[in-house]
mmCIF file of C-alpha atoms and ligand atoms in Angstrom:
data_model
loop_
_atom_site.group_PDB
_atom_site.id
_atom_site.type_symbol
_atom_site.label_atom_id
_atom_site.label_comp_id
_atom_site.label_asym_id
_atom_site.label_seq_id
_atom_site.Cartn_x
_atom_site.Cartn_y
_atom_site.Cartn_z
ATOM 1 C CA UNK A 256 0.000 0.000 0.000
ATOM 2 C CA UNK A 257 2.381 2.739 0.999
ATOM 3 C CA UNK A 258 4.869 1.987 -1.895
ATOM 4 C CA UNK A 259 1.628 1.970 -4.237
ATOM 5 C CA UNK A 260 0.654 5.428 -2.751
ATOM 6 C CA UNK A 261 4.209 6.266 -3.201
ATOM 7 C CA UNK A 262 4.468 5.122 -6.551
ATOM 8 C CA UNK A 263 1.303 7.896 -7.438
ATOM 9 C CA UNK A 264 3.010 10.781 -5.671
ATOM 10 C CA UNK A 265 3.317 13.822 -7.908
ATOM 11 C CA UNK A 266 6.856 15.101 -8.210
ATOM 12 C CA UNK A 267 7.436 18.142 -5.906
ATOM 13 C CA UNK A 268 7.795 20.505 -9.223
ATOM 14 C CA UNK A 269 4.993 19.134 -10.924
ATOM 15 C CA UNK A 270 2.565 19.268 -7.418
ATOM 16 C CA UNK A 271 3.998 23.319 -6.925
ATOM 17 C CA UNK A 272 3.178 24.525 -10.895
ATOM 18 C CA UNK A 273 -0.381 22.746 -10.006
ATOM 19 C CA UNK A 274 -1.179 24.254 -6.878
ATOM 20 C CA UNK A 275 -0.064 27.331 -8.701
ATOM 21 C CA UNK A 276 -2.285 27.110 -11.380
ATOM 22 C CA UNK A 277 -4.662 26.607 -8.951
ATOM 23 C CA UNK A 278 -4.315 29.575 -7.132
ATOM 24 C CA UNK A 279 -4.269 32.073 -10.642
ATOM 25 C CA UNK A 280 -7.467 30.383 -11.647
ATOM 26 C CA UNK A 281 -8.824 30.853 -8.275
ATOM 27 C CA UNK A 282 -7.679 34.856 -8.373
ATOM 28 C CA UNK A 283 -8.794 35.383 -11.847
ATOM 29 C CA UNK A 284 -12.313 34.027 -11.038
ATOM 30 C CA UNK A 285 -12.327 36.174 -8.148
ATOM 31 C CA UNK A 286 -10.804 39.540 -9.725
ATOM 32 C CA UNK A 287 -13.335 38.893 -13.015
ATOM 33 C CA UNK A 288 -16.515 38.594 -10.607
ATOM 34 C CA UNK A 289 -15.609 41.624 -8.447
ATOM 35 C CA UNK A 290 -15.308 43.547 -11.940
ATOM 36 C CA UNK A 291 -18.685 42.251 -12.936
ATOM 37 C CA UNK A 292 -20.228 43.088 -9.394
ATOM 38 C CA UNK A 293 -18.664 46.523 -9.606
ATOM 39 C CA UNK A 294 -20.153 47.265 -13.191
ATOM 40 C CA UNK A 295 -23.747 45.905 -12.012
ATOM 41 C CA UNK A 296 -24.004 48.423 -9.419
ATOM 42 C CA UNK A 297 -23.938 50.895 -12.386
ATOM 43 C CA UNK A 298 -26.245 49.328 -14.413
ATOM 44 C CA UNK A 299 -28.474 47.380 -12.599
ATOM 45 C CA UNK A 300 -31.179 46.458 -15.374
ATOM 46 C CA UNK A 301 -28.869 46.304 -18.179
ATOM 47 C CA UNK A 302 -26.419 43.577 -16.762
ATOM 48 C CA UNK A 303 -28.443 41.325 -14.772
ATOM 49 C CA UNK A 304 -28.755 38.612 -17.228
ATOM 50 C CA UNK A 305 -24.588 38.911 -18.100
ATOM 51 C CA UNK A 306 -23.857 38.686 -14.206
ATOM 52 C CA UNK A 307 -26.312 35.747 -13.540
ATOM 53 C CA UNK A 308 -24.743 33.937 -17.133
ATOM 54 C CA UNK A 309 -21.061 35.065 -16.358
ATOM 55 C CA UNK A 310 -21.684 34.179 -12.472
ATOM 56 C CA UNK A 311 -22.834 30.588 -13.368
ATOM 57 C CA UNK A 312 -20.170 30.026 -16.691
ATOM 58 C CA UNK A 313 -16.938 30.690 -14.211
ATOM 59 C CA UNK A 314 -18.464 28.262 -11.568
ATOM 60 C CA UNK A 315 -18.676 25.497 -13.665
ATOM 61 C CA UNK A 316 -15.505 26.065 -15.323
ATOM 62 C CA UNK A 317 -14.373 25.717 -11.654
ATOM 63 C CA UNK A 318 -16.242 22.502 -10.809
ATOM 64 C CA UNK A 319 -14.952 20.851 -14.152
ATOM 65 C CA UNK A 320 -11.262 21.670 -13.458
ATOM 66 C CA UNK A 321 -9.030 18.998 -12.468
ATOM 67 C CA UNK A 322 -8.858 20.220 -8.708
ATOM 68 C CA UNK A 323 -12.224 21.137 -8.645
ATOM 69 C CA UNK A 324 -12.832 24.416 -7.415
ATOM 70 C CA UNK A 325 -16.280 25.713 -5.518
ATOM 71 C CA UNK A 326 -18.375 28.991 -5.700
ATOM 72 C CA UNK A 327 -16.676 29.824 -2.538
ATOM 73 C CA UNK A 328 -13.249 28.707 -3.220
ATOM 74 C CA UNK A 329 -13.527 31.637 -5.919
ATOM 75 C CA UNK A 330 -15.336 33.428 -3.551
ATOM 76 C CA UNK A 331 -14.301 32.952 0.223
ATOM 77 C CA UNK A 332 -15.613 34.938 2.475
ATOM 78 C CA UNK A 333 -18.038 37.395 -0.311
ATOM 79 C CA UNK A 334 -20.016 33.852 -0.839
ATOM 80 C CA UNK A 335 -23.010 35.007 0.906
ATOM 81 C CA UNK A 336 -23.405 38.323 -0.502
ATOM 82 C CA UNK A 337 -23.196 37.317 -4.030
ATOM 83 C CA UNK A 338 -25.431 34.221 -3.602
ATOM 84 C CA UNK A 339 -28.338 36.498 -2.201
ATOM 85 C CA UNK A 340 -28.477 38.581 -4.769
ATOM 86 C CA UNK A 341 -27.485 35.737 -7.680
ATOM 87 C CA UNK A 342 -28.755 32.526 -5.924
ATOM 88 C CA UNK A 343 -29.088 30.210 -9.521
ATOM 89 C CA UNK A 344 -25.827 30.112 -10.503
ATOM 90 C CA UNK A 345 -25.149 28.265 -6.811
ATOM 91 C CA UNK A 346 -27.982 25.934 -7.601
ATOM 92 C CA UNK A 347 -26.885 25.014 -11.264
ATOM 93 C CA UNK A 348 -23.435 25.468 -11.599
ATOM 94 C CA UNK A 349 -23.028 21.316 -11.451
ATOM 95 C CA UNK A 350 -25.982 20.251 -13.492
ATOM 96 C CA UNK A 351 -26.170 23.188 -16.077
ATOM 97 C CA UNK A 352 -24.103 23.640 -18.914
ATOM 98 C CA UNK A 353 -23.158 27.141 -20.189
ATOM 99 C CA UNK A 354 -23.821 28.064 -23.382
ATOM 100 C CA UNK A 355 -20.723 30.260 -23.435
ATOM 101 C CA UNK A 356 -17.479 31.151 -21.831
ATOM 102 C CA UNK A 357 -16.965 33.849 -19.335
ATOM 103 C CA UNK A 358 -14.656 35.724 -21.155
ATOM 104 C CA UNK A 359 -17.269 35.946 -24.692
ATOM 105 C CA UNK A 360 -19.944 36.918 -21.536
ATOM 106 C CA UNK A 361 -17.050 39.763 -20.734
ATOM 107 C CA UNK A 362 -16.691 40.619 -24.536
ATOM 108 C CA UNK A 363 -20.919 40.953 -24.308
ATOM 109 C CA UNK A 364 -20.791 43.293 -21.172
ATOM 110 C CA UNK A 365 -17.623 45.509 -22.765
ATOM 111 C CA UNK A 366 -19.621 45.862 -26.095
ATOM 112 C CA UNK A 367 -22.730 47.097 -23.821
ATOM 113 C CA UNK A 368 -20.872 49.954 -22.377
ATOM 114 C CA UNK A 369 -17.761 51.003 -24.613
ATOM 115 C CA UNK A 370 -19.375 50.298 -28.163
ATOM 116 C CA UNK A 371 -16.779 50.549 -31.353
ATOM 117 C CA UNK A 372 -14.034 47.942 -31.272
ATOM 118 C CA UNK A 373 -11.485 50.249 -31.006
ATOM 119 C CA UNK A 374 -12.758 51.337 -27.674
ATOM 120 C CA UNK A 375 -13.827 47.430 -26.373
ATOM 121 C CA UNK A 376 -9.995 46.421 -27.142
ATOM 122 C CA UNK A 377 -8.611 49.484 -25.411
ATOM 123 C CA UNK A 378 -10.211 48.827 -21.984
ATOM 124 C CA UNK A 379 -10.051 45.425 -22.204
ATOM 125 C CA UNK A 380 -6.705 45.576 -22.588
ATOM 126 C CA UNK A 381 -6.515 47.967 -19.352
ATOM 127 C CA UNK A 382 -9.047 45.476 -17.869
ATOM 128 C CA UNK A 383 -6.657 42.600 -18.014
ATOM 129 C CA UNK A 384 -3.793 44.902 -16.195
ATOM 130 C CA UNK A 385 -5.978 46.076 -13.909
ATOM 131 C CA UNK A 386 -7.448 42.278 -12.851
ATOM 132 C CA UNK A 387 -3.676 41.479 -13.034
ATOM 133 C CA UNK A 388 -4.878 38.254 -15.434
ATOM 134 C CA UNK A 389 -1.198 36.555 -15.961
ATOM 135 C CA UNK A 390 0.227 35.940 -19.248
ATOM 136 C CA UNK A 391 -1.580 32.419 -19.964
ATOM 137 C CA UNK A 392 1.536 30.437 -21.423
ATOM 138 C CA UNK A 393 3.801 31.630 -19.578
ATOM 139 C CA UNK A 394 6.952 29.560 -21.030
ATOM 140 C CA UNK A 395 6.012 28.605 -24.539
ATOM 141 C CA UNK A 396 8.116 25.253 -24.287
ATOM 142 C CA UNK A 397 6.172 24.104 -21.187
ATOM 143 C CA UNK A 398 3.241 23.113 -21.182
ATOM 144 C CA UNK A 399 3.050 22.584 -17.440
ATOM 145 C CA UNK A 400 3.180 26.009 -17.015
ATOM 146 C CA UNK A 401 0.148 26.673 -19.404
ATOM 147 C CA UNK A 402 -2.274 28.113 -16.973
ATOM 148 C CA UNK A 403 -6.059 28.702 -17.405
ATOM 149 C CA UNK A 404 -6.457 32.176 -16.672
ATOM 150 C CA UNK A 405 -10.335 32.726 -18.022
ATOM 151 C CA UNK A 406 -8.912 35.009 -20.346
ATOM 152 C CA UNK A 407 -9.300 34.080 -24.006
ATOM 153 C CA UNK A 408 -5.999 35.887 -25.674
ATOM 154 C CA UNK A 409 -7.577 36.024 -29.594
ATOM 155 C CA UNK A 410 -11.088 38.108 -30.251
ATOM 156 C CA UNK A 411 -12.321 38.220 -33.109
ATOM 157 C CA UNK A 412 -14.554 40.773 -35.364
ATOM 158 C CA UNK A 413 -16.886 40.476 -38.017
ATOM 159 C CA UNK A 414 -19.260 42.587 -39.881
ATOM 160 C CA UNK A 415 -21.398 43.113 -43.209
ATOM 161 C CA UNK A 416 -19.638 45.662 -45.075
ATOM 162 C CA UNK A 417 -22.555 47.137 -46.541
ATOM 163 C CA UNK A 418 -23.731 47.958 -42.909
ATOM 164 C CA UNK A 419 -20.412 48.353 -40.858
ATOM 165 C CA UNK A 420 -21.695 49.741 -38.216
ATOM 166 C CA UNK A 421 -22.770 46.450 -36.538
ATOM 167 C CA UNK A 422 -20.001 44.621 -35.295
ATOM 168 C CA UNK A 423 -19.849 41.035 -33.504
ATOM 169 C CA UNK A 424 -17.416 40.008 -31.495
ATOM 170 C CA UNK A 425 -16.344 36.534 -30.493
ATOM 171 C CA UNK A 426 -13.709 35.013 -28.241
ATOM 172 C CA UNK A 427 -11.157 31.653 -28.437
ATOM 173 C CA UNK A 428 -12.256 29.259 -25.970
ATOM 174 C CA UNK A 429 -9.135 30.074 -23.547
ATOM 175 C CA UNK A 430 -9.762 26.660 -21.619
ATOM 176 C CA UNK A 431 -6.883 25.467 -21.355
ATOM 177 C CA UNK A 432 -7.302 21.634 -20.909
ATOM 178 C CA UNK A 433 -8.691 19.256 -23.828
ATOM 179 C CA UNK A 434 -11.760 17.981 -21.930
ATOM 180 C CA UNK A 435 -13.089 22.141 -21.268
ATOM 181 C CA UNK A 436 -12.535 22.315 -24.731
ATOM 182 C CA UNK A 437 -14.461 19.632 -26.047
ATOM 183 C CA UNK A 438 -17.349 20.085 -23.542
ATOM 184 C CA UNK A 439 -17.583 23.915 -24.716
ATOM 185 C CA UNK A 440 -17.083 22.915 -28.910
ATOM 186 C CA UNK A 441 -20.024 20.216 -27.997
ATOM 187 C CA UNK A 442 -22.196 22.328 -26.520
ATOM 188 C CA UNK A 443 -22.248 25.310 -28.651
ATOM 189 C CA UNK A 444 -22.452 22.963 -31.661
ATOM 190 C CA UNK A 445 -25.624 21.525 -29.988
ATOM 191 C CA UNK A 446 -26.724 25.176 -28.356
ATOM 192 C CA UNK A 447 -25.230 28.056 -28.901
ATOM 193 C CA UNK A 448 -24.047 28.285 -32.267
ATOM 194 C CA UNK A 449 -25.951 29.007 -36.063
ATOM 195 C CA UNK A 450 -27.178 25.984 -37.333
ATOM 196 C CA UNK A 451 -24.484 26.339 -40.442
ATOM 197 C CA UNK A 452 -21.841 26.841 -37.895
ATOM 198 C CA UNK A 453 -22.471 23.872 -35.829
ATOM 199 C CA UNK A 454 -22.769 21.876 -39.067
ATOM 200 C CA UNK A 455 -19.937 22.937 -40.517
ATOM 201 C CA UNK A 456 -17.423 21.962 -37.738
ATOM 202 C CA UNK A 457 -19.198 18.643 -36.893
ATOM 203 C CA UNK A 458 -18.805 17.747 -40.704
ATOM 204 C CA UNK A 459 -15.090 18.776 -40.099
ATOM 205 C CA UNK A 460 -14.954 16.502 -36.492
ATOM 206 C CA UNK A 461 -16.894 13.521 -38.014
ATOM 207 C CA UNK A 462 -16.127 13.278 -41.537
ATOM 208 C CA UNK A 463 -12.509 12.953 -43.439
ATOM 209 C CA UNK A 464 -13.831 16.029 -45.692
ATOM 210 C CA UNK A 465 -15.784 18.594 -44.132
ATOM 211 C CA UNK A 466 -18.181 20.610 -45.541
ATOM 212 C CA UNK A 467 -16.824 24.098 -45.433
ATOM 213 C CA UNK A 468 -19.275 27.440 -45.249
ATOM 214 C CA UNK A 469 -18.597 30.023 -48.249
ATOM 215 C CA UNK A 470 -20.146 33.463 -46.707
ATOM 216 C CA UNK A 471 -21.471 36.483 -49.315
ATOM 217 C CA UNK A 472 -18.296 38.412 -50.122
ATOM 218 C CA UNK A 473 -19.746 41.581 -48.352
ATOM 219 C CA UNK A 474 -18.451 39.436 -45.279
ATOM 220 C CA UNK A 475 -15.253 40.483 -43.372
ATOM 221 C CA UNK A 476 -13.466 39.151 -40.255
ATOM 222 C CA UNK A 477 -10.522 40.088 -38.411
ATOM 223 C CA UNK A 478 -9.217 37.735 -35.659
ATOM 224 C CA UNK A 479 -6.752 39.598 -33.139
ATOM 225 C CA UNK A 480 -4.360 38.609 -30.563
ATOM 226 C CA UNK A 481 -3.618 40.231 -27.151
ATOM 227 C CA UNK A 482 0.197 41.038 -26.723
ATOM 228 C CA UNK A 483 1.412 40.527 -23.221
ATOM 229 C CA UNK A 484 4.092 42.968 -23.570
ATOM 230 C CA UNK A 485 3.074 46.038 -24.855
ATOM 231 C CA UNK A 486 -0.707 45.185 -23.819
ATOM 232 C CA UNK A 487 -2.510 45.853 -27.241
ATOM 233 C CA UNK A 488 -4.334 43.662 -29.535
ATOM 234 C CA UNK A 489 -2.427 43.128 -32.805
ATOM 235 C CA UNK A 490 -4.083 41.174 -36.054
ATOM 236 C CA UNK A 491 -3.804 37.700 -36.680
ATOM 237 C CA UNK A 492 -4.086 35.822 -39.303
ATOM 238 C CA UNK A 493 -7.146 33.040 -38.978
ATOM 239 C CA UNK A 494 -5.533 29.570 -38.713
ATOM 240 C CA UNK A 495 -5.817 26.551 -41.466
ATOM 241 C CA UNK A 496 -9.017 24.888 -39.822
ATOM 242 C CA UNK A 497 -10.646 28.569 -39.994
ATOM 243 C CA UNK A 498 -10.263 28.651 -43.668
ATOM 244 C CA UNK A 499 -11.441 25.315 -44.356
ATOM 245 C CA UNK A 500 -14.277 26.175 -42.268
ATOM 246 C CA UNK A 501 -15.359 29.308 -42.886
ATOM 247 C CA UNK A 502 -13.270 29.893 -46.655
ATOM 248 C CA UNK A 503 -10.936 32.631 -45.161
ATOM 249 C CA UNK A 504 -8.250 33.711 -47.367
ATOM 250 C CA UNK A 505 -4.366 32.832 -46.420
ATOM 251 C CA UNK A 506 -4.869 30.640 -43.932
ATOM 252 C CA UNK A 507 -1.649 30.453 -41.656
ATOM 253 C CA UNK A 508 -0.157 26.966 -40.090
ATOM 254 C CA UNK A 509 -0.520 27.394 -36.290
ATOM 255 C CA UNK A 510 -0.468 25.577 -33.500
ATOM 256 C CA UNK A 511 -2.983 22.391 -33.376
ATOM 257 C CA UNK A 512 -6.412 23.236 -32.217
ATOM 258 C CA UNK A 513 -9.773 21.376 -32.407
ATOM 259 C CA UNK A 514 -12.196 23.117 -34.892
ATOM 260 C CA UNK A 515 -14.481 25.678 -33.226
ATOM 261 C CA UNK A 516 -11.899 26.746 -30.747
ATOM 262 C CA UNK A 517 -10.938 29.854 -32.523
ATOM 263 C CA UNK A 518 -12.421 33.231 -32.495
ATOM 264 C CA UNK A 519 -14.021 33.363 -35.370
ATOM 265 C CA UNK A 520 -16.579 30.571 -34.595
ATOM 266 C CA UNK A 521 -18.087 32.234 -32.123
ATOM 267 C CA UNK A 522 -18.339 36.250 -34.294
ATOM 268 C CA UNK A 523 -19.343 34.286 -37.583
ATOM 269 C CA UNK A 524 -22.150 32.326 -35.847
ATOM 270 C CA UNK A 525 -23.175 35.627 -34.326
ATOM 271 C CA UNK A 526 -23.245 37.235 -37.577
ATOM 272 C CA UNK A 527 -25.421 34.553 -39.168
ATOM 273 C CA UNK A 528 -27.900 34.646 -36.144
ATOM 274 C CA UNK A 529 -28.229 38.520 -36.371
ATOM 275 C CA UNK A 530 -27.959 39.826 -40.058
ATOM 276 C CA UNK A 531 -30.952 38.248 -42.107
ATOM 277 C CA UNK A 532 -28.727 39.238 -45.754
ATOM 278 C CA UNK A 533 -26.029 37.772 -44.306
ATOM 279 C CA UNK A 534 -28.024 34.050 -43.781
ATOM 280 C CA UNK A 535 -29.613 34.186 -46.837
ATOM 281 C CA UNK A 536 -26.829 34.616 -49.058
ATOM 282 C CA UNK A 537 -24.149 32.312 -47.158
ATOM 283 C CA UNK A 538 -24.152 28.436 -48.561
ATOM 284 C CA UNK A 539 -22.885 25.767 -47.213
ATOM 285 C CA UNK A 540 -22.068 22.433 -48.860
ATOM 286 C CA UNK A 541 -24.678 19.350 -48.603
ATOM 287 C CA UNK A 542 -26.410 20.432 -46.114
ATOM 288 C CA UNK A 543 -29.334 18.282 -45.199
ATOM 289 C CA UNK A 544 -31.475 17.637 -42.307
ATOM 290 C CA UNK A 545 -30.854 14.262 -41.750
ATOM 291 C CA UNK A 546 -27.133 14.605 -41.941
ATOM 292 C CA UNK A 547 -27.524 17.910 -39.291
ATOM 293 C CA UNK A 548 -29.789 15.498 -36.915
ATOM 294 C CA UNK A 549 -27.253 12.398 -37.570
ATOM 295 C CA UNK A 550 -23.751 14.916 -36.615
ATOM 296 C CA UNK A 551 -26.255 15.864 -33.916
ATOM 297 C CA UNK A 552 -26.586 12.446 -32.053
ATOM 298 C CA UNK A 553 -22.796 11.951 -32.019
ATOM 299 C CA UNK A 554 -22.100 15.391 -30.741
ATOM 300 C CA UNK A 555 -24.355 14.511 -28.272
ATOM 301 C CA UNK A 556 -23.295 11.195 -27.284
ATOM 302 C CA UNK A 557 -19.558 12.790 -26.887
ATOM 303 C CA UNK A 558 -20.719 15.343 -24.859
ATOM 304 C CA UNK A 559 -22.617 12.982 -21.863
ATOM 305 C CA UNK A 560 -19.741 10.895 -22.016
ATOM 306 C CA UNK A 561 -17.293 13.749 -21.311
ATOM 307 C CA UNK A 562 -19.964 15.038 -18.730
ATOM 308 C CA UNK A 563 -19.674 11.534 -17.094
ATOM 309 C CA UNK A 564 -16.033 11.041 -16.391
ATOM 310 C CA UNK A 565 -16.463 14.381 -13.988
ATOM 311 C CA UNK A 566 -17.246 12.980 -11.061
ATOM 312 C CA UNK A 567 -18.044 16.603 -9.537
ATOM 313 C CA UNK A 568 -21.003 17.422 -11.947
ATOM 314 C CA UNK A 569 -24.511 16.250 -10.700
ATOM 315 C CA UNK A 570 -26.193 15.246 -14.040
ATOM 316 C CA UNK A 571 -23.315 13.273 -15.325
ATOM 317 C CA UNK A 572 -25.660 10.283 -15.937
ATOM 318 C CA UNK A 573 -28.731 11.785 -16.878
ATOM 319 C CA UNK A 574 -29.098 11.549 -20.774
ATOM 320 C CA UNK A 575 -31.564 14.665 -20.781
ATOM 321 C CA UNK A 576 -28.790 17.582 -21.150
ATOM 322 C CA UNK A 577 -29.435 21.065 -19.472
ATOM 323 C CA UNK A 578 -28.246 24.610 -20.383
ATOM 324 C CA UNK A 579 -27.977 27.824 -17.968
ATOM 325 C CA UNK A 580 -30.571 30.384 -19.301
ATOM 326 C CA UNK A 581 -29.933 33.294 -17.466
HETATM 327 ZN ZN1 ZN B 799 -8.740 29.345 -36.315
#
């Protein structure tokens, strides 16, 4: 027995980055919720909804993390305070799923009160000094020291030229860890996202050849990427599975993501939902019903089985899947 235990013992570098980790994810969650508590005093009516959403989005993030973090491990001794006046995200944050992130909640609240993206990436860039949110990969050649730190480091913008002055914003999925990752692709695909978005990258996850989305050329996007050091956003160029997905011009090799995990995803599908031109005039290869409903059922089978192997979530063995409406 005590050689087994032995045997499982974390070594004393590996155990100190984790409990490390730990503790930014712990102060992120905390810093982001005081922001969001401080801007709701302002604007009572308008962000009750985003606090309730954001509230419930960075709990379960918490409860799905390897060490399994509470409401009041984020919280300590505020708990009470913020549970009377937001009790459902403490009542759902283990058997609700969120239909979004908290930082694409964030991007929602900025938009509310700062407007033009020139503005939104200005104070979110003083935002993320001011919550001191660490650099998230801190030593590029180790990935041990790859923290979560709620922040998503690429936005992304989209618009219909012939109206610019609607923009949509989206957000990477930041979660760091595969399984976050595949729970939040799953979910939107089933939830959150436009029906051509969620088809498109399931036909991408399930199929050798995916069926890639071709938008009206009136369409443009711009992905960009939060610099640590001189704390502004600077372009990017959208990543290989983004142009198969979505036909984006000069696709760049970068590092290996899942499709959906990028920026785009989430301002594209936003786009579709919103502008009515913009859905009528984007195609997407062979798209039929029964092929949407089929990439449906697996995406949906992946998902509960994910949700299962967390032993801290409370509906891990229902098959009926719930999502956080705020
Ligand atoms: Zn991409």
């Amino acid at each position: 027995m005590a050689a087994d235990r032995k045997k499982r013992q974390m070594p004393l570098g590996l155990l100190k980055i984790r409990e490390f980790n730990k503790e930014n994810l712990k102060t992120c969650g905390l810093h982001l919720i005081g922001h969001v508590m401080e801007e709701f005093k302002k604007e009572q009516n308008k962000l009750k909804t985003y606090v309730n959403e954001i509230l419930h989005s960075i709990f379960f993030f918490g409860v799905i993390h390897k060490d399994c973090l509470t409401p009041v491990d984020f919280l300590n001794e505020q708990t009470e305070i913020v549970q009377q006046a937001f009790p459902e995200p403490f009542d759902k944050y283990r058997s609700h799923l969120p239909k979004r992130t908290p930082f694409s909640i964030l991007l929602d609240i900025m938009q509310l009160t700062f407007g033009t993206k020139e503005n939104i990436m200005r104070e979110l860039c003083s935002l993320m000094e001011k919550l001191k949110f660490p650099y998230p990969l801190d030593r590029p050649a180790n990935k041990n020291q790859r923290y979560y730190t709620l922040e998503s480091t690429v936005i992304c913008v989209c618009s219909n030229s012939q109206c610019t002055s609607q923009e949509y914003f989206g957000a990477s999925l930041g979660c760091r860890t595969e399984n976050a990752k595949s729970i939040m692709i799953y979910s939107s695909c089933l939830n959150t996202w436009h029906e051509y978005v969620s088809y498109a990258v399931m036909s991408f996850q399930h199929q050798t050849e995916g069926e890639s989305l071709q938008f009206h050329k009136s369409m443009q996007c711009q992905a960009y990427i939060r610099d640590w050091n001189d704390n502004v956003y600077k372009e990017r160029q959208p990543c290989m599975n983004c142009t198969r997905l979505f036909s984006l011009p000069e696709g760049t090799e970068q590092e290996h993501y899942p499709y959906g995990n990028c920026a785009e995803t989430e301002c594209l599908s936003k786009l579709l939902l919103k502008d009515q031109f913009m859905q009528e005039n984007t195609e997407i290869r062979n798209y039929t019903t029964d092929k949407m409903n089929m990439f449906k059922d697996r995406t949906k089978k992946l998902l509960q089985g994910k949700l299962a192997s967390i032993p801290s979530l409370s509906n891990r063995n229902n098959n009926d899947l719930l999502w956080f409406n705020p």
